Structures are given as structure tokens and as C-alpha cells.
PDB file of C-alpha atoms in Angstrom:
ATOM      1  CA  MET Z 694      -3.925  41.876 -33.306  1.00  0.00           C
ATOM      2  CA  LYS Z 695      -5.664  40.026 -36.160  1.00  0.00           C
ATOM      3  CA  ASN Z 696      -2.296  38.818 -37.509  1.00  0.00           C
ATOM      4  CA  GLY Z 697      -1.391  37.454 -34.054  1.00  0.00           C
ATOM      5  CA  ILE Z 698      -4.602  35.423 -33.909  1.00  0.00           C
ATOM      6  CA  ASN Z 699      -4.050  34.110 -37.455  1.00  0.00           C
ATOM      7  CA  VAL Z 700      -0.507  33.028 -36.568  1.00  0.00           C
ATOM      8  CA  LEU Z 701      -1.786  31.331 -33.395  1.00  0.00           C
ATOM      9  CA  VAL Z 702      -4.501  29.486 -35.344  1.00  0.00           C
ATOM     10  CA  LEU Z 703      -1.966  28.402 -37.997  1.00  0.00           C
ATOM     11  CA  ALA Z 704       0.419  27.163 -35.310  1.00  0.00           C
ATOM     12  CA  LEU Z 705      -2.381  25.224 -33.617  1.00  0.00           C
ATOM     13  CA  VAL Z 706      -3.465  23.641 -36.925  1.00  0.00           C
ATOM     14  CA  ALA Z 707       0.152  22.696 -37.710  1.00  0.00           C
ATOM     15  CA  ALA Z 708       0.607  21.153 -34.264  1.00  0.00           C
ATOM     16  CA  LEU Z 709      -2.584  19.119 -34.631  1.00  0.00           C
ATOM     17  CA  ALA Z 710      -1.571  17.972 -38.109  1.00  0.00           C
ATOM     18  CA  VAL Z 711       1.734  16.682 -36.746  1.00  0.00           C
ATOM     19  CA  ALA Z 712       0.243  15.151 -33.586  1.00  0.00           C
ATOM     20  CA  ALA Z 713      -2.819  13.510 -35.186  1.00  0.00           C
ATOM     21  CA  PRO Z 714      -0.940  10.633 -36.857  1.00  0.00           C
ATOM     22  CA  VAL Z 715       0.925   9.888 -33.619  1.00  0.00           C
ATOM     23  CA  TRP Z 716      -2.280   9.951 -31.572  1.00  0.00           C
ATOM     24  CA  ALA Z 717      -4.060   7.713 -34.100  1.00  0.00           C
ATOM     25  CA  GLU Z 718      -1.346   5.062 -33.592  1.00  0.00           C
ATOM     26  CA  THR Z 719      -1.374   5.293 -29.800  1.00  0.00           C
ATOM     27  CA  LYS Z 720      -2.645   2.117 -28.175  1.00  0.00           C
ATOM     28  CA  ILE Z 721      -3.597   2.228 -24.496  1.00  0.00           C
ATOM     29  CA  GLY Z 722      -3.897  -0.502 -21.885  1.00  0.00           C
ATOM     30  CA  VAL Z 723      -5.345  -0.487 -18.392  1.00  0.00           C
ATOM     31  CA  ILE Z 724      -4.214  -2.512 -15.386  1.00  0.00           C
ATOM     32  CA  GLU Z 725      -5.709  -3.003 -11.903  1.00  0.00           C
ATOM     33  CA  PRO Z 726      -2.726  -3.734  -9.619  1.00  0.00           C
ATOM     34  CA  GLN Z 727      -4.890  -4.605  -6.604  1.00  0.00           C
ATOM     35  CA  LYS Z 728      -6.759  -7.196  -8.660  1.00  0.00           C
ATOM     36  CA  VAL Z 729      -3.407  -8.651  -9.761  1.00  0.00           C
ATOM     37  CA  LEU Z 730      -2.226  -8.797  -6.141  1.00  0.00           C
ATOM     38  CA  ASP Z 731      -5.467 -10.494  -5.090  1.00  0.00           C
ATOM     39  CA  GLY Z 732      -5.631 -12.821  -8.095  1.00  0.00           C
ATOM     40  CA  THR Z 733      -2.131 -14.279  -8.381  1.00  0.00           C
ATOM     41  CA  ARG Z 734      -0.435 -17.008  -6.376  1.00  0.00           C
ATOM     42  CA  ALA Z 735       2.485 -14.662  -5.668  1.00  0.00           C
ATOM     43  CA  GLY Z 736       0.127 -11.910  -4.537  1.00  0.00           C
ATOM     44  CA  LYS Z 737      -1.758 -14.248  -2.234  1.00  0.00           C
ATOM     45  CA  LYS Z 738       1.539 -15.506  -0.807  1.00  0.00           C
ATOM     46  CA  ILE Z 739       2.626 -11.916  -0.159  1.00  0.00           C
ATOM     47  CA  LYS Z 740      -0.641 -11.052   1.536  1.00  0.00           C
ATOM     48  CA  ASP Z 741      -0.454 -14.182   3.710  1.00  0.00           C
ATOM     49  CA  SER Z 742       3.149 -13.525   4.735  1.00  0.00           C
ATOM     50  CA  LEU Z 743       2.333  -9.908   5.589  1.00  0.00           C
ATOM     51  CA  GLN Z 744      -0.671 -11.052   7.581  1.00  0.00           C
ATOM     52  CA  ASP Z 745       1.516 -13.512   9.540  1.00  0.00           C
ATOM     53  CA  TYR Z 746       4.097 -10.768  10.110  1.00  0.00           C
ATOM     54  CA  VAL Z 747       1.402  -8.427  11.443  1.00  0.00           C
ATOM     55  CA  LYS Z 748      -0.114 -11.143  13.668  1.00  0.00           C
ATOM     56  CA  ALA Z 749       3.257 -11.874  15.269  1.00  0.00           C
ATOM     57  CA  ARG Z 750       3.750  -8.206  16.083  1.00  0.00           C
ATOM     58  CA  GLN Z 751       0.169  -7.863  17.283  1.00  0.00           C
ATOM     59  CA  LYS Z 752       0.754 -10.677  19.814  1.00  0.00           C
ATOM     60  CA  VAL Z 753       3.616  -8.694  21.326  1.00  0.00           C
ATOM     61  CA  ILE Z 754       1.428  -5.596  21.521  1.00  0.00           C
ATOM     62  CA  ASP Z 755      -1.469  -7.545  23.046  1.00  0.00           C
ATOM     63  CA  MET Z 756       0.775  -9.008  25.758  1.00  0.00           C
ATOM     64  CA  GLU Z 757       2.119  -5.561  26.637  1.00  0.00           C
ATOM     65  CA  GLU Z 758      -1.411  -4.169  26.671  1.00  0.00           C
ATOM     66  CA  ASP Z 759      -2.567  -6.910  29.064  1.00  0.00           C
ATOM     67  CA  GLU Z 760       0.329  -6.079  31.397  1.00  0.00           C
ATOM     68  CA  LEU Z 761      -0.636  -2.408  31.324  1.00  0.00           C
ATOM     69  CA  LYS Z 762      -4.268  -3.203  32.133  1.00  0.00           C
ATOM     70  CA  LYS Z 763      -3.208  -5.338  35.089  1.00  0.00           C
ATOM     71  CA  GLY Z 764      -0.899  -2.586  36.279  1.00  0.00           C
ATOM     72  CA  GLU Z 765      -3.708  -0.047  36.001  1.00  0.00           C
ATOM     73  CA  GLU Z 766      -6.101  -2.311  37.906  1.00  0.00           C
ATOM     74  CA  ASP Z 767      -3.499  -2.801  40.668  1.00  0.00           C
ATOM     75  CA  LEU Z 768      -2.967   0.942  40.839  1.00  0.00           C
ATOM     76  CA  VAL Z 769      -6.701   1.566  41.227  1.00  0.00           C
ATOM     77  CA  LYS Z 770      -7.086  -1.186  43.861  1.00  0.00           C
ATOM     78  CA  GLN Z 771      -4.070  -0.116  45.872  1.00  0.00           C
ATOM     79  CA  GLY Z 772      -4.532   3.616  45.326  1.00  0.00           C
ATOM     80  CA  ALA Z 773      -6.702   4.157  48.368  1.00  0.00           C
ATOM     81  CA  VAL Z 774      -4.378   2.196  50.655  1.00  0.00           C
ATOM     82  CA  LEU Z 775      -1.039   3.594  49.515  1.00  0.00           C
ATOM     83  CA  SER Z 776       0.656   6.628  50.963  1.00  0.00           C
ATOM     84  CA  PRO Z 777       0.709   9.692  48.666  1.00  0.00           C
ATOM     85  CA  ASP Z 778       4.425   9.156  47.910  1.00  0.00           C
ATOM     86  CA  ALA Z 779       3.977   5.450  47.125  1.00  0.00           C
ATOM     87  CA  LYS Z 780       0.916   6.219  44.996  1.00  0.00           C
ATOM     88  CA  LYS Z 781       2.822   8.895  43.061  1.00  0.00           C
ATOM     89  CA  ASP Z 782       5.734   6.502  42.566  1.00  0.00           C
ATOM     90  CA  LYS Z 783       3.402   3.793  41.166  1.00  0.00           C
ATOM     91  CA  GLU Z 784       1.650   6.330  38.916  1.00  0.00           C
ATOM     92  CA  ASP Z 785       5.021   7.507  37.577  1.00  0.00           C
ATOM     93  CA  LYS Z 786       6.086   3.930  36.845  1.00  0.00           C
ATOM     94  CA  PHE Z 787       2.742   3.264  35.146  1.00  0.00           C
ATOM     95  CA  ARG Z 788       3.105   6.390  32.977  1.00  0.00           C
ATOM     96  CA  GLN Z 789       6.636   5.305  32.079  1.00  0.00           C
ATOM     97  CA  LYS Z 790       5.389   1.835  31.060  1.00  0.00           C
ATOM     98  CA  MET Z 791       2.590   3.450  29.062  1.00  0.00           C
ATOM     99  CA  GLY Z 792       5.116   5.611  27.204  1.00  0.00           C
ATOM    100  CA  GLU Z 793       7.285   2.576  26.475  1.00  0.00           C
ATOM    101  CA  TYR Z 794       4.207   0.708  25.231  1.00  0.00           C
ATOM    102  CA  GLN Z 795       3.247   3.560  22.906  1.00  0.00           C
ATOM    103  CA  ARG Z 796       6.795   3.761  21.538  1.00  0.00           C
ATOM    104  CA  LYS Z 797       6.821  -0.004  20.953  1.00  0.00           C
ATOM    105  CA  VAL Z 798       3.462   0.153  19.144  1.00  0.00           C
ATOM    106  CA  GLN Z 799       4.767   2.959  16.947  1.00  0.00           C
ATOM    107  CA  GLN Z 800       8.010   1.070  16.261  1.00  0.00           C
ATOM    108  CA  LEU Z 801       6.172  -2.135  15.360  1.00  0.00           C
ATOM    109  CA  ASN Z 802       3.811  -0.231  13.072  1.00  0.00           C
ATOM    110  CA  GLN Z 803       6.811   1.319  11.312  1.00  0.00           C
ATOM    111  CA  GLU Z 804       8.377  -2.126  10.935  1.00  0.00           C
ATOM    112  CA  VAL Z 805       5.161  -3.410   9.359  1.00  0.00           C
ATOM    113  CA  GLN Z 806       5.072  -0.485   6.920  1.00  0.00           C
ATOM    114  CA  VAL Z 807       8.721  -1.018   5.949  1.00  0.00           C
ATOM    115  CA  LYS Z 808       8.145  -4.751   5.447  1.00  0.00           C
ATOM    116  CA  LYS Z 809       5.009  -4.091   3.384  1.00  0.00           C
ATOM    117  CA  LYS Z 810       6.852  -1.614   1.152  1.00  0.00           C
ATOM    118  CA  GLU Z 811       9.800  -3.969   0.765  1.00  0.00           C
ATOM    119  CA  VAL Z 812       7.635  -6.942  -0.248  1.00  0.00           C
ATOM    120  CA  LEU Z 813       5.342  -4.928  -2.517  1.00  0.00           C
ATOM    121  CA  ASP Z 814       8.281  -3.219  -4.244  1.00  0.00           C
ATOM    122  CA  GLU Z 815       9.619  -6.633  -5.201  1.00  0.00           C
ATOM    123  CA  PHE Z 816       6.180  -7.723  -6.449  1.00  0.00           C
ATOM    124  CA  ASN Z 817       5.766  -4.478  -8.399  1.00  0.00           C
ATOM    125  CA  LYS Z 818       9.083  -5.062 -10.212  1.00  0.00           C
ATOM    126  CA  SER Z 819       7.807  -8.431 -11.446  1.00  0.00           C
ATOM    127  CA  LEU Z 820       4.485  -6.859 -12.322  1.00  0.00           C
ATOM    128  CA  GLU Z 821       6.197  -4.112 -14.309  1.00  0.00           C
ATOM    129  CA  GLN Z 822       8.252  -6.656 -16.279  1.00  0.00           C
ATOM    130  CA  ILE Z 823       5.122  -8.611 -17.221  1.00  0.00           C
ATOM    131  CA  ILE Z 824       3.249  -5.442 -18.213  1.00  0.00           C
ATOM    132  CA  ARG Z 825       6.220  -4.234 -20.244  1.00  0.00           C
ATOM    133  CA  GLY Z 826       6.388  -7.587 -22.059  1.00  0.00           C
ATOM    134  CA  ILE Z 827       2.688  -7.521 -22.937  1.00  0.00           C
ATOM    135  CA  ALA Z 828       2.914  -3.885 -24.023  1.00  0.00           C
ATOM    136  CA  ASP Z 829       5.905  -4.646 -26.277  1.00  0.00           C
ATOM    137  CA  ARG Z 830       4.233  -7.673 -27.873  1.00  0.00           C
ATOM    138  CA  GLU Z 831       0.931  -5.894 -28.447  1.00  0.00           C
ATOM    139  CA  LYS Z 832       2.477  -2.541 -29.427  1.00  0.00           C
ATOM    140  CA  ILE Z 833       0.799  -0.728 -26.530  1.00  0.00           C
ATOM    141  CA  THR Z 834       2.155   2.785 -26.127  1.00  0.00           C
ATOM    142  CA  LEU Z 835       0.681   3.621 -22.720  1.00  0.00           C
ATOM    143  CA  VAL Z 836      -0.492   1.507 -19.767  1.00  0.00           C
ATOM    144  CA  VAL Z 837      -2.356   3.314 -16.998  1.00  0.00           C
ATOM    145  CA  GLU Z 838      -3.409   2.156 -13.576  1.00  0.00           C
ATOM    146  CA  LYS Z 839      -7.079   1.692 -12.837  1.00  0.00           C
ATOM    147  CA  GLY Z 840      -7.768   1.618  -9.138  1.00  0.00           C
ATOM    148  CA  ASP Z 841     -10.937   1.948  -7.180  1.00  0.00           C
ATOM    149  CA  SER Z 842     -13.547   4.276  -8.562  1.00  0.00           C
ATOM    150  CA  GLY Z 843     -13.024   6.814  -5.794  1.00  0.00           C
ATOM    151  CA  ALA Z 844     -12.355  10.494  -6.280  1.00  0.00           C
ATOM    152  CA  GLY Z 845      -8.592   9.964  -6.627  1.00  0.00           C
ATOM    153  CA  ALA Z 846      -8.865   7.328  -9.345  1.00  0.00           C
ATOM    154  CA  LEU Z 847      -6.692   7.920 -12.408  1.00  0.00           C
ATOM    155  CA  VAL Z 848      -9.074   6.053 -14.738  1.00  0.00           C
ATOM    156  CA  ILE Z 849     -12.762   6.297 -14.049  1.00  0.00           C
ATOM    157  CA  TYR Z 850     -13.901   4.211 -17.015  1.00  0.00           C
ATOM    158  CA  SER Z 851     -12.210   2.168 -19.687  1.00  0.00           C
ATOM    159  CA  HIS Z 852     -13.549  -0.219 -22.266  1.00  0.00           C
ATOM    160  CA  PRO Z 853     -12.999  -3.833 -21.161  1.00  0.00           C
ATOM    161  CA  SER Z 854     -10.953  -4.502 -24.318  1.00  0.00           C
ATOM    162  CA  LEU Z 855      -8.220  -2.211 -22.917  1.00  0.00           C
ATOM    163  CA  ASP Z 856      -7.941  -4.154 -19.647  1.00  0.00           C
ATOM    164  CA  LEU Z 857      -4.706  -6.138 -19.399  1.00  0.00           C
ATOM    165  CA  THR Z 858      -5.283  -7.330 -15.828  1.00  0.00           C
ATOM    166  CA  ASP Z 859      -6.351 -10.922 -16.565  1.00  0.00           C
ATOM    167  CA  ARG Z 860      -3.493 -11.405 -19.040  1.00  0.00           C
ATOM    168  CA  VAL Z 861      -1.022 -10.079 -16.491  1.00  0.00           C
ATOM    169  CA  ILE Z 862      -2.403 -12.440 -13.821  1.00  0.00           C
ATOM    170  CA  LYS Z 863      -2.046 -15.445 -16.161  1.00  0.00           C
ATOM    171  CA  GLU Z 864       1.510 -14.533 -17.155  1.00  0.00           C
ATOM    172  CA  LEU Z 865       2.599 -13.793 -13.617  1.00  0.00           C
ATOM    173  CA  ASP Z 866       1.266 -17.146 -12.407  1.00  0.00           C
ATOM    174  CA  ALA Z 867       2.809 -18.940 -15.396  1.00  0.00           C
ATOM    175  CA  LYS Z 868       6.168 -17.284 -14.698  1.00  0.00           C
ATOM    176  CA  GLY Z 869       6.109 -18.660 -11.169  1.00  0.00           C
ATOM    177  CA  GLY Z 870       4.925 -15.500  -9.465  1.00  0.00           C
ATOM    178  CA  LYS Z 871       8.301 -14.036  -8.567  1.00  0.00           C
TER     179      LYS Z 871
END
């Protein structure tokens, strides 16, 4: 048992001896992608185009919603005067329109999500190239993402000297933001 512990301790010491020089040379950088998106011309252009895309779809939804409200008001007004069969027929048509409206809302929301992913994927490729270039020039071994300080954040704190965000913003804008 004592020999097993000694072997384990020796193996651990050997592993640390080998890993220590590598760790000592490791240089780390931190990037805030949301800040880059908010702070670059390309990011602002993306956000504006997505906002326009969403507004256009929202207009369609709002028009359909207005039609549904009018249909519901008509149904309520006419409900007392209509025969039971006519009332049931109007209620069925209203439910059908409501189902179509809900499907359209879901479809438009999916379209927005697909468009957002498509546009952000393109932006992220440019962002990755810029980060890779800075990391190569400055011999940075690891770049990690620093997001909000919520519970799911990868980096809770980093020294400001590790932050590459402002350099990435400058390079991305200088490159033309593509």
C-alpha cells in the first residue's frame, strides 16, 4: 500500500515537472463577443439589418392580429343574433384563423432565428480570423470568451491586461468589418 502511494506521488511530481514549463509559457487572452458586436461598424450594421428584418415580420403579424381581433369582435356582436348553427360555423372559422395565425407567428419566429444565426455565423468567422491573427502575433496560447457575469459565465474575472476586445474592435473596423 505504501509503495503504491509512493509511486503515485512520484508520478504526480513527474507530471508537474513536465507540465510546469509549458504552463509558465502559456499566455491567455479574453474576448467579449457581445461588446465586439455592439462596438464595431459591422456589428451595428448586423444589428440594424436584423432589427429591420424583425420589424417587417412583426408588421405582418400585427396585421393578422388586427384581423383576428375584428373577427372576434364581430363574433361577439353577432353571437346573440345568429342561429346556433351559424354561430358554430363562425366560431369554427375563427378557431381555424387563430390556428393559422399561430402557425404563421411560429414560422416567422423560426425565420428570424435562422436569419440571426446565418448573419451571426458570418460575423463570428470574421471575428475568429481577427482573434487568431492577434493571438498569433502576440503568442497567445488560449483565448476565452468573457460574457456577462451571470451564473453561466465562463470567465468571472480577468485582469484588464488580458482583454483583447478593444484591439479586436479596432482591427475589425480597420479591416472593413466583413
